[in-house]
Structure formats: C-alpha cells, structure tokens
Coordinates of N, CA and C in Angstrom, one line a residue:
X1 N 0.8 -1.2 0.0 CA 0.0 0.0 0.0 C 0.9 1.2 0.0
X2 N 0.8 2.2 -0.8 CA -0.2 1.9 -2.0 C 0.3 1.3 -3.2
X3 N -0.3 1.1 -4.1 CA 0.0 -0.3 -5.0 C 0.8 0.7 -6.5
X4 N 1.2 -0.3 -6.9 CA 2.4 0.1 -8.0 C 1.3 1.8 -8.7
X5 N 0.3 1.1 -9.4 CA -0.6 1.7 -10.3 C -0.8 3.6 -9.6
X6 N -0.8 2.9 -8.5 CA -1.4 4.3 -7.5 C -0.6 5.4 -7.4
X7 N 1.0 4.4 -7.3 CA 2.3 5.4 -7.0 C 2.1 6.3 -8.5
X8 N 2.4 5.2 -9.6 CA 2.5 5.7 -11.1 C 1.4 7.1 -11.0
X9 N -0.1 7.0 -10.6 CA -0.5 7.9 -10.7 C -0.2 9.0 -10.4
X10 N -0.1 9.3 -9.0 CA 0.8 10.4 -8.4 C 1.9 10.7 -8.9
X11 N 2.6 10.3 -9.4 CA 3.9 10.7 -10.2 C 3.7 11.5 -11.5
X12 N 2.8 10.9 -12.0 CA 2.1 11.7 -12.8 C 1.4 12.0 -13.4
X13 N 0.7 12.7 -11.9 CA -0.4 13.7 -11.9 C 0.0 15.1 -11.4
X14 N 0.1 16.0 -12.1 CA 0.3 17.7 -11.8 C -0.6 18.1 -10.7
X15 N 0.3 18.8 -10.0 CA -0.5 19.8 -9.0 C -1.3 20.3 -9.6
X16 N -2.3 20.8 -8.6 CA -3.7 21.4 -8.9 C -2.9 23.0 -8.8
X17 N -3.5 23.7 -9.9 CA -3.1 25.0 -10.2 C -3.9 26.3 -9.4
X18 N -3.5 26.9 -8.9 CA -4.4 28.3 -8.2 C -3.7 29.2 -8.7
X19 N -4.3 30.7 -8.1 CA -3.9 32.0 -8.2 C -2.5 32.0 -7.1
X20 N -2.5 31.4 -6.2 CA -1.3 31.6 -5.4 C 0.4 30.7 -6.4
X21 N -0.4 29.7 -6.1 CA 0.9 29.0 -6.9 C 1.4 29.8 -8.4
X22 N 0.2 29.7 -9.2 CA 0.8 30.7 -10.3 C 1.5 31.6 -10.0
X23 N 1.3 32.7 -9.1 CA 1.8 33.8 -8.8 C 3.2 33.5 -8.3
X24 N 3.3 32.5 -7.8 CA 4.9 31.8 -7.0 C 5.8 31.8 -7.8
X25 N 5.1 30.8 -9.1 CA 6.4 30.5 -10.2 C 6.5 31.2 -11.3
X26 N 5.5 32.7 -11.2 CA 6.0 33.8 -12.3 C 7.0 34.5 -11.2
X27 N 6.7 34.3 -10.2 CA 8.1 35.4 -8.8 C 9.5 34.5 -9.3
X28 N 9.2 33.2 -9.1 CA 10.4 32.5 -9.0 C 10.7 32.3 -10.7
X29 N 10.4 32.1 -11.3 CA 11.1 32.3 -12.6 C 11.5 33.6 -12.8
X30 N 11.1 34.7 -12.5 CA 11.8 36.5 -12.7 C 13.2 36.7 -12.0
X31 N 13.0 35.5 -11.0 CA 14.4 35.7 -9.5 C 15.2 34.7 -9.4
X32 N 15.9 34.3 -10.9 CA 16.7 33.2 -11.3 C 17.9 33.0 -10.2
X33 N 18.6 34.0 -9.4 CA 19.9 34.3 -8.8 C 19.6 33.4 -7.2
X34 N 20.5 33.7 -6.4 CA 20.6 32.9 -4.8 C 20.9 34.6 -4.2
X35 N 20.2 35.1 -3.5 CA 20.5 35.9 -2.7 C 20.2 36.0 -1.2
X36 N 21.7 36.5 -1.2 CA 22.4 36.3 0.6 C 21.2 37.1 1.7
X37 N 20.5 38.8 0.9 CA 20.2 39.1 2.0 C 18.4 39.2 1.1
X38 N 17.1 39.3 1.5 CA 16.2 39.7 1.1 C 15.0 40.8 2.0
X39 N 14.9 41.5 1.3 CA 14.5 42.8 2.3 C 13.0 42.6 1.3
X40 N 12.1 42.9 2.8 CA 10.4 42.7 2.7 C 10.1 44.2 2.9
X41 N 9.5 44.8 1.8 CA 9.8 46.2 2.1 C 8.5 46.9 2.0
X42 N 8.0 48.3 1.9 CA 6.7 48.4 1.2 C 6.8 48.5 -0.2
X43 N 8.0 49.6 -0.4 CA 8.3 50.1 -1.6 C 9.2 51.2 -2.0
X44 N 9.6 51.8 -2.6 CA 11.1 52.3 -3.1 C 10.4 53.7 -3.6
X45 N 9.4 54.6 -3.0 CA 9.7 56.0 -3.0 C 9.9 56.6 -1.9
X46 N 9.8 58.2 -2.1 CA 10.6 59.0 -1.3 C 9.5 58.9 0.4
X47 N 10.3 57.9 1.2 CA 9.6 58.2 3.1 C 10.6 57.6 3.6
X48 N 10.4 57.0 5.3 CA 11.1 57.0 6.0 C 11.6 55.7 6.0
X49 N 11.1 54.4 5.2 CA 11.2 53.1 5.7 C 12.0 53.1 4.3
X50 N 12.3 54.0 3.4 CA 12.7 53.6 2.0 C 14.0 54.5 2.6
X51 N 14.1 55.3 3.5 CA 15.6 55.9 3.6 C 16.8 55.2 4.8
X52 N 15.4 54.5 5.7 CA 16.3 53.3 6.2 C 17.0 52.1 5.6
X53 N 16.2 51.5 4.2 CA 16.3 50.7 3.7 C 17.5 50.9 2.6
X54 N 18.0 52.5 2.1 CA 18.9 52.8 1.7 C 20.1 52.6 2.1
X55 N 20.1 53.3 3.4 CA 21.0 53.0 5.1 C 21.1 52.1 5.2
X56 N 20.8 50.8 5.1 CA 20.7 49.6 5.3 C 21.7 48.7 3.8
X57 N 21.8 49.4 2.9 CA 21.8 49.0 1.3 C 23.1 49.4 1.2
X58 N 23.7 50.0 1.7 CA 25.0 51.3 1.8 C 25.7 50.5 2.8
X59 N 25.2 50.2 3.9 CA 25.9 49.6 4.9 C 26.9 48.0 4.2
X60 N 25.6 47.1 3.7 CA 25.8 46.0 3.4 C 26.9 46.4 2.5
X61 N 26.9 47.4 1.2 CA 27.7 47.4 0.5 C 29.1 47.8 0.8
X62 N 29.7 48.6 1.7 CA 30.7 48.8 2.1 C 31.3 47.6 2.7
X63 N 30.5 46.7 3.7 CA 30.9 45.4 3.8 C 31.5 44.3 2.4
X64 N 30.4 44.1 1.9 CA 30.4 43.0 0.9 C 30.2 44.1 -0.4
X65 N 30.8 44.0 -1.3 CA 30.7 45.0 -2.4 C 29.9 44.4 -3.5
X66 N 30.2 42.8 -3.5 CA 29.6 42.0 -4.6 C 28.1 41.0 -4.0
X67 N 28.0 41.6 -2.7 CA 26.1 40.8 -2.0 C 24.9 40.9 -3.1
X68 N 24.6 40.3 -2.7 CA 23.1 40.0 -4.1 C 21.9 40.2 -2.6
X69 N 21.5 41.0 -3.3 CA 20.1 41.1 -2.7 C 18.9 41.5 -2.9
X70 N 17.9 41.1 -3.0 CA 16.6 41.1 -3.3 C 15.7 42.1 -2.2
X71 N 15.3 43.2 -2.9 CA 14.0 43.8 -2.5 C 12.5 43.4 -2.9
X72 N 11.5 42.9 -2.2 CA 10.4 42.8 -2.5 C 9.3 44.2 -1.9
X73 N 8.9 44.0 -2.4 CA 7.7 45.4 -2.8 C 7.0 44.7 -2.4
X74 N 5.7 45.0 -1.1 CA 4.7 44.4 -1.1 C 3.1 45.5 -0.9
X75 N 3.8 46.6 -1.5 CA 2.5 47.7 -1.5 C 2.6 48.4 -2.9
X76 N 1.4 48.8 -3.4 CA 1.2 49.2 -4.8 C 1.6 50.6 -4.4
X77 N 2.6 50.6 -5.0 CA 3.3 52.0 -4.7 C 4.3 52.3 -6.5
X78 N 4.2 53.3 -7.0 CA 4.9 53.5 -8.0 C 6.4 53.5 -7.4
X79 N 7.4 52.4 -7.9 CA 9.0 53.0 -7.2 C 9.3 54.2 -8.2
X80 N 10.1 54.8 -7.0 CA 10.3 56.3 -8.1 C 12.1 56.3 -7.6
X81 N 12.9 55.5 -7.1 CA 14.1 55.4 -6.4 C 15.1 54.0 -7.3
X82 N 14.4 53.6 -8.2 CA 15.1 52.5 -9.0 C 16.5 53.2 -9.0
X83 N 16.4 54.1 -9.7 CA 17.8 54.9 -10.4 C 19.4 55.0 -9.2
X84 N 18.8 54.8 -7.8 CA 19.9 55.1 -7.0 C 20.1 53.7 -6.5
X85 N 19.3 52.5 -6.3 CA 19.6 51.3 -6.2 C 21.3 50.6 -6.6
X86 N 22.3 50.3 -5.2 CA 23.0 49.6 -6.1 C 23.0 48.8 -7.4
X87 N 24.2 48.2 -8.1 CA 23.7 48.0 -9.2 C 23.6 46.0 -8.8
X88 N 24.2 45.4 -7.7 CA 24.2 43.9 -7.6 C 22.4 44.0 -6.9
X89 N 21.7 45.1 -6.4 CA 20.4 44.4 -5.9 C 19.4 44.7 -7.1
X90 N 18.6 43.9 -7.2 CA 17.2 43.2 -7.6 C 16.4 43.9 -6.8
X91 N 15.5 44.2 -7.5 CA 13.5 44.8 -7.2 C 13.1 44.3 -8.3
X92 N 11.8 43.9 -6.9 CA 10.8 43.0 -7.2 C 9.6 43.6 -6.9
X93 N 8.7 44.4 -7.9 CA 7.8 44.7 -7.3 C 6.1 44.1 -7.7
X94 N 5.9 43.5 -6.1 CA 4.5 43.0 -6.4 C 3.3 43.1 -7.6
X95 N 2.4 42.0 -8.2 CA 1.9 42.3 -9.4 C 0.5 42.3 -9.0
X96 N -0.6 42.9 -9.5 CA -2.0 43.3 -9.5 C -2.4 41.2 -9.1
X97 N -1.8 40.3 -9.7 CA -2.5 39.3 -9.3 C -1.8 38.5 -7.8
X98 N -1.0 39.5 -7.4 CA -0.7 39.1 -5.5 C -1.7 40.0 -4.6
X99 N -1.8 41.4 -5.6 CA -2.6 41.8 -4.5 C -4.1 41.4 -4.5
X100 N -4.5 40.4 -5.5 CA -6.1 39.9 -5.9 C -5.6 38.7 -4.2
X101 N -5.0 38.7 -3.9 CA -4.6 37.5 -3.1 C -5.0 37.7 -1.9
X102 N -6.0 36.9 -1.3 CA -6.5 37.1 0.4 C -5.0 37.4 1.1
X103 N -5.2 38.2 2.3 CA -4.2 38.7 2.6 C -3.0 37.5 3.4
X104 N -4.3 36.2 3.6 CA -3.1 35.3 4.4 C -2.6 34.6 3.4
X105 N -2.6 34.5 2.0 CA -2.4 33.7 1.0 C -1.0 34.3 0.5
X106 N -1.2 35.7 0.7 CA -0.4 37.0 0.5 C 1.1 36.4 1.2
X107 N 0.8 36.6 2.6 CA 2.0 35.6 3.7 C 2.2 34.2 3.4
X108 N 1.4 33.6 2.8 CA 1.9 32.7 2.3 C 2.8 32.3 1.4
X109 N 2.5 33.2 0.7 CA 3.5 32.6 -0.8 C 5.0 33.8 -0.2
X110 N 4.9 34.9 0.4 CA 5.7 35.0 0.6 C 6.5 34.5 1.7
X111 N 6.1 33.6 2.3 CA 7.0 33.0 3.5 C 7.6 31.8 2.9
X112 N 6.9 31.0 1.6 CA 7.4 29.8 0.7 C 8.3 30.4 0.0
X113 N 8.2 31.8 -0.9 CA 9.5 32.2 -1.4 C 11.0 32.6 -0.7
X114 N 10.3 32.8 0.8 CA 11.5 33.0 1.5 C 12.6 31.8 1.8
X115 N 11.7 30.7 2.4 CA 12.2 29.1 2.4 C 13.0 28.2 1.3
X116 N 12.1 29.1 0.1 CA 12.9 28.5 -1.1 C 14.0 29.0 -1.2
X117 N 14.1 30.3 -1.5 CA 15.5 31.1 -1.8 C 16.4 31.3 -0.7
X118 N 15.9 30.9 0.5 CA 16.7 30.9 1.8 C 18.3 31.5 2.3
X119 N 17.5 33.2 2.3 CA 18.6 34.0 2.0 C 19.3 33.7 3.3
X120 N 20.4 34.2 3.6 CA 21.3 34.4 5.2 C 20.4 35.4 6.0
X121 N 19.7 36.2 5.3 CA 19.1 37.5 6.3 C 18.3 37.6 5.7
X122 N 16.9 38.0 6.3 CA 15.9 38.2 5.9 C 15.0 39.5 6.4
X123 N 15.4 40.6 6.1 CA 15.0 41.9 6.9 C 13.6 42.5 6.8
X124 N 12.6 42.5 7.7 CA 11.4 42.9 7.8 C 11.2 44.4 7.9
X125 N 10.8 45.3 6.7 CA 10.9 46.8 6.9 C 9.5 47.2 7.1
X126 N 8.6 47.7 8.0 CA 7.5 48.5 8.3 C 6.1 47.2 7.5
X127 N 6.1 46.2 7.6 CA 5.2 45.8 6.6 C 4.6 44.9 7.4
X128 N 3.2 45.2 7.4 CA 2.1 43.6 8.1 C 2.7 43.0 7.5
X129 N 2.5 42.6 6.3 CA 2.6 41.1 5.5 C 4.0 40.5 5.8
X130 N 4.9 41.3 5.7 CA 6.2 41.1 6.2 C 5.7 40.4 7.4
X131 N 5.6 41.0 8.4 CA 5.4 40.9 9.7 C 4.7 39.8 10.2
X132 N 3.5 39.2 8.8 CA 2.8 38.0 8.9 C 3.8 36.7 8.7
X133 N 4.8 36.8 7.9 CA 5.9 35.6 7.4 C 6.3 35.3 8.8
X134 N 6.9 36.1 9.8 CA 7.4 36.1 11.0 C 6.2 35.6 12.1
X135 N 5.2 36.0 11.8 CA 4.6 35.5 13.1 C 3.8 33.7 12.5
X136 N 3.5 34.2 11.4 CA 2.9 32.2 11.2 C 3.9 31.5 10.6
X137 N 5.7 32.0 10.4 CA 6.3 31.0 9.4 C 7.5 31.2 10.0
X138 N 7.9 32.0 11.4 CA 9.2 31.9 11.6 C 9.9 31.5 12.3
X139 N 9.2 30.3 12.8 CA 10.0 28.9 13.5 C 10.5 28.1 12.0
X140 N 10.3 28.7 11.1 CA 10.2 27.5 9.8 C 11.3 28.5 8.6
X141 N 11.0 29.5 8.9 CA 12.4 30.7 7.9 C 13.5 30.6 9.4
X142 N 13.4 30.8 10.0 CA 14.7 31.1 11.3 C 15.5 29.9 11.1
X143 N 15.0 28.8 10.7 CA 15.8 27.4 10.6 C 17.2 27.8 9.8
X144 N 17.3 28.3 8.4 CA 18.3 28.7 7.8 C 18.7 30.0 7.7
X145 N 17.4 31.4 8.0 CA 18.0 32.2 7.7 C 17.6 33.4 9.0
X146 N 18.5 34.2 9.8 CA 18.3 35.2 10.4 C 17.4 36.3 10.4
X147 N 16.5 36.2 11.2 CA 15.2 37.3 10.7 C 15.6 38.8 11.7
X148 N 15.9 39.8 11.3 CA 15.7 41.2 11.3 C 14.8 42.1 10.8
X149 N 13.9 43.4 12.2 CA 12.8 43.8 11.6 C 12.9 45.1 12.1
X150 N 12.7 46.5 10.8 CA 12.9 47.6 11.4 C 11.4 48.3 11.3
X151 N 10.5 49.0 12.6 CA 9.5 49.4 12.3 C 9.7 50.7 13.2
X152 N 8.6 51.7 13.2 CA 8.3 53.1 13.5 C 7.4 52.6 14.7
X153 N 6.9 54.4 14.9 CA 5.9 54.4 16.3 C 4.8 53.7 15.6
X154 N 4.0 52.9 16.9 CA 2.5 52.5 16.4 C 1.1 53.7 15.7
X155 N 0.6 53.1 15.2 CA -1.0 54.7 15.0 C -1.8 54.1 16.2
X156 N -2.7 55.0 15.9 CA -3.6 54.7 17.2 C -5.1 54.6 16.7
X157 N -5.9 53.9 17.4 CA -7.3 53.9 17.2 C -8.2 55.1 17.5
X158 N -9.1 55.2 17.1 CA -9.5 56.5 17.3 C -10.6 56.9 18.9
X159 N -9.8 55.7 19.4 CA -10.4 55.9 21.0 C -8.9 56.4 21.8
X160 N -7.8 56.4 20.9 CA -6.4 56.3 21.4 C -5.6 55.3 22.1
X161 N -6.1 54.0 21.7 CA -5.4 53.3 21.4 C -4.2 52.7 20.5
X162 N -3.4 52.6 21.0 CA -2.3 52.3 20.3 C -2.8 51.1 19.3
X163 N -1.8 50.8 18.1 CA -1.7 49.8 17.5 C -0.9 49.3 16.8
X164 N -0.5 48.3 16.8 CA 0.9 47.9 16.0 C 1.0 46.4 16.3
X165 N 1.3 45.6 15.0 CA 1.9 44.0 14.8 C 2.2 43.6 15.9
X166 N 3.6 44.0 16.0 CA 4.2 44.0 17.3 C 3.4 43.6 18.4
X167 N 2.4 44.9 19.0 CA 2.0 44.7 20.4 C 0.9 44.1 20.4
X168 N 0.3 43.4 18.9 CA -1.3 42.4 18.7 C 0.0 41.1 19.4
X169 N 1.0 41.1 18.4 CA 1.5 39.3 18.7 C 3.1 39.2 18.9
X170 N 3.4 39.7 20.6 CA 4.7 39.7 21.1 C 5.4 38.4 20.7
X171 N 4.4 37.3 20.2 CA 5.3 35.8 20.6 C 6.3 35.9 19.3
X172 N 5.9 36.6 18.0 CA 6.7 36.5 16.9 C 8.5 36.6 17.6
X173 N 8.0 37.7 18.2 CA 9.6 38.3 18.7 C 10.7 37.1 18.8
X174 N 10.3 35.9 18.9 CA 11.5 35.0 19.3 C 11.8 34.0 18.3
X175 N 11.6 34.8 17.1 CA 12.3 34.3 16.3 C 12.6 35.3 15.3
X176 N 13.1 36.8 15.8 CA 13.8 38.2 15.9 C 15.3 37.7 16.0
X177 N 16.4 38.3 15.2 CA 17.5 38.6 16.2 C 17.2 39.7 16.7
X178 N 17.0 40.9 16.0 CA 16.8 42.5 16.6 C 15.7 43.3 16.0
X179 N 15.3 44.0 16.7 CA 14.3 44.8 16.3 C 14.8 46.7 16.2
X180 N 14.8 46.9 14.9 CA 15.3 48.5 14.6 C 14.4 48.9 14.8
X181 N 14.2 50.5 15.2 CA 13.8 51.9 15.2 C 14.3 52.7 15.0
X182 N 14.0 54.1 14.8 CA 14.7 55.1 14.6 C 15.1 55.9 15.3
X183 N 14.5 55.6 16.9 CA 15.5 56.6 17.6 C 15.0 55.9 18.8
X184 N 15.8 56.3 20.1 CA 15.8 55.3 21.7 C 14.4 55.9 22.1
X185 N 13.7 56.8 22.2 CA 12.4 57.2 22.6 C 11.7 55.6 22.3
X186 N 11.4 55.4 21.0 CA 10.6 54.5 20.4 C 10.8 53.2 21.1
X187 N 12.3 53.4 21.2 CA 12.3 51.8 21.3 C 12.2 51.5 22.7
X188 N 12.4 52.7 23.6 CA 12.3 51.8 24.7 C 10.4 52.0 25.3
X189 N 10.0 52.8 24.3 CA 8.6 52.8 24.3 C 7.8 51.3 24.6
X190 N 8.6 50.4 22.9 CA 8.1 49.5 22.6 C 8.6 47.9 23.6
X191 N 9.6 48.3 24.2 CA 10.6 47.5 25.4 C 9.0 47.5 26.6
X192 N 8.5 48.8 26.9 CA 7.7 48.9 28.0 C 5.9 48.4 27.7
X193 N 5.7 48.9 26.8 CA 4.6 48.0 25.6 C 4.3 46.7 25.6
X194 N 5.7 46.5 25.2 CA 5.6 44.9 25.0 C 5.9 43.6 26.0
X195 N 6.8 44.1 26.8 CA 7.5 43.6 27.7 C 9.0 42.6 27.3
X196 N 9.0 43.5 25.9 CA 10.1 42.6 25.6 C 11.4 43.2 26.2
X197 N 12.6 41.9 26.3 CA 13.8 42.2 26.5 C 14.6 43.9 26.0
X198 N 14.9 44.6 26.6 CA 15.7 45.8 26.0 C 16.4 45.7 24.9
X199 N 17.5 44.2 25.2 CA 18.6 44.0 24.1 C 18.2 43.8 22.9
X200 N 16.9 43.3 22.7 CA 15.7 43.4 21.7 C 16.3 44.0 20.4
X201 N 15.9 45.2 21.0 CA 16.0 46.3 20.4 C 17.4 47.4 20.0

C-alpha cells in the first residue's frame, strides 16, 4: 500500500493550479539568482522606511561590495528610487494578481518564497505582510535564515489606542534577532509596551 498503479499515478499527476501557486512561479522564474540578503519592504519612493532601507543597502555594501540582494515590494506604490539602487540588488515589485490575493495567502507565498531562496538575512521593513511571514512562518524561515525587523511608532485607534503587529502578537519576537527603530524614545517605548527584552532592540 499503496500499489504500484497508484504510485504511477501520483507521479504523474500535476499539482492542482491556483492564483497563489501561479503567482509563485512567475516570482520564481523572474528571481533566477541565490541571494544572501532579502529585504520585505513596502516600496522604493521617497519616506522614511525607504531611507532606512537605503541605510541599510549602503551599509551591506561597504561590507560585501559584490552581495546580491533582493527587495520585494509588497505595497502598490509606483518605485520612483530604482535609479539610485546599487547595481548587484534586484527589485521585485509585487503584481496586480498578488494583490487579488486574500491577505493570508499573501504571507503565504511569501513565507514559501522566502524558504525556497533561503537568504542568510531576511530583513522585515514596516510591513504587516512582512510581519505576517514572521509570526505564522518563523520557526520554519529562522531554521536557515536570520530574521531582522525595522518598524516606527504605532498609529492609534480613534479611541487612542495604540496599535501595531508587534504589540497584537509579542510571541513572533522569538524568532527576531533584533528589532530597529529610529531613535531610543521609540524603542524603549516599545521595550515597555511589549514587555520585551531591552537588548531586543
């Protein structure tokens, strides 16, 4: 069990085809290369999570001159910053049939792209979706690759409540090496918030 005939069949029988999977192996046929670092980003115009992500792009390169690394885009945002992009990273920006995509299907395929291409670093910039690979997939990316995530202050509800990833679902954190901000106000905000570790941050 199961019998010769049965095996034969499953061997060849093709996966059943969806909107998700399609959308996987037009990503993965566009991103032929192995890259070391992959940054989850929103998008590449002019704000504050695209001038960290520069900072961040600058840094790596001084170190490693020749790193391959991949930006993914995961907000419909026109990039208007291609032009200053080192010339070894890749952008990737999300297509009209990911965003047709329920939003956990969304974390889905991007937490399987991550596992497949299984960069060394995997940097989470300002992004739920980002943020969603980490909390339902990152006992399962941490296995091979280092997860790093830089976010801002929370918004608030309009009763003034705070709100932010982070302080819905503290358990992601432990499978964090570090958590960026942009300045010690915030973070030790989010240290008191959360009850996470200082060195956290």
């Amino acid at each position: 069990y199961p019998d010769e005939g049965a095996l034969t069949a499953i061997a060849n029988l093709p996966p059943s085809e969806t909107a998700l999977t399609r959308e996987y192996w037009h990503i993965t046929s566009a991103l032929p290369e192995v890259y070391e670092f992959i940054f989850i980003i929103p998008g590449i115009t002019k704000g504050g999570a695209e001038l960290v992500m520069m900072n961040y792009l600058n840094a790596i390169y001084q170190e490693k001159p020749h790193a391959k690394v991949l930006l993914v885009a995961v907000e419909e945002r026109e990039p208007t910053l291609l032009s200053e992009l080192p010339k070894n990273v890749t952008f990737y920006q999300m297509r009209h049939q990911y965003f047709a995509l329920p939003v956990h299907e969304r974390i889905r395929l991007l937490a399987t792209l991550v596992r497949q291409l299984s960069p060394r670093i995997l940097h989470v910039i300002n992004t739920e979706e980002g943020f969603g690979v980490v909390e339902r997939f990152g006992r399962a990316v941490a296995k091979d690759t280092k997860i790093y995530a830089s976010l801002f202050g929370p918004n608030r509800f309009s009763d003034n409540r705070r709100t932010h990833v982070l302080l819905d679902n503290t358990a992601m954190a432990q499978h964090i090496q570090r958590i960026f901000t942009d300045n010690k106000k915030t973070a030790k905000e989010f240290e008191i918030w959360t009850g996470l570790p200082a060195d956290l941050f």
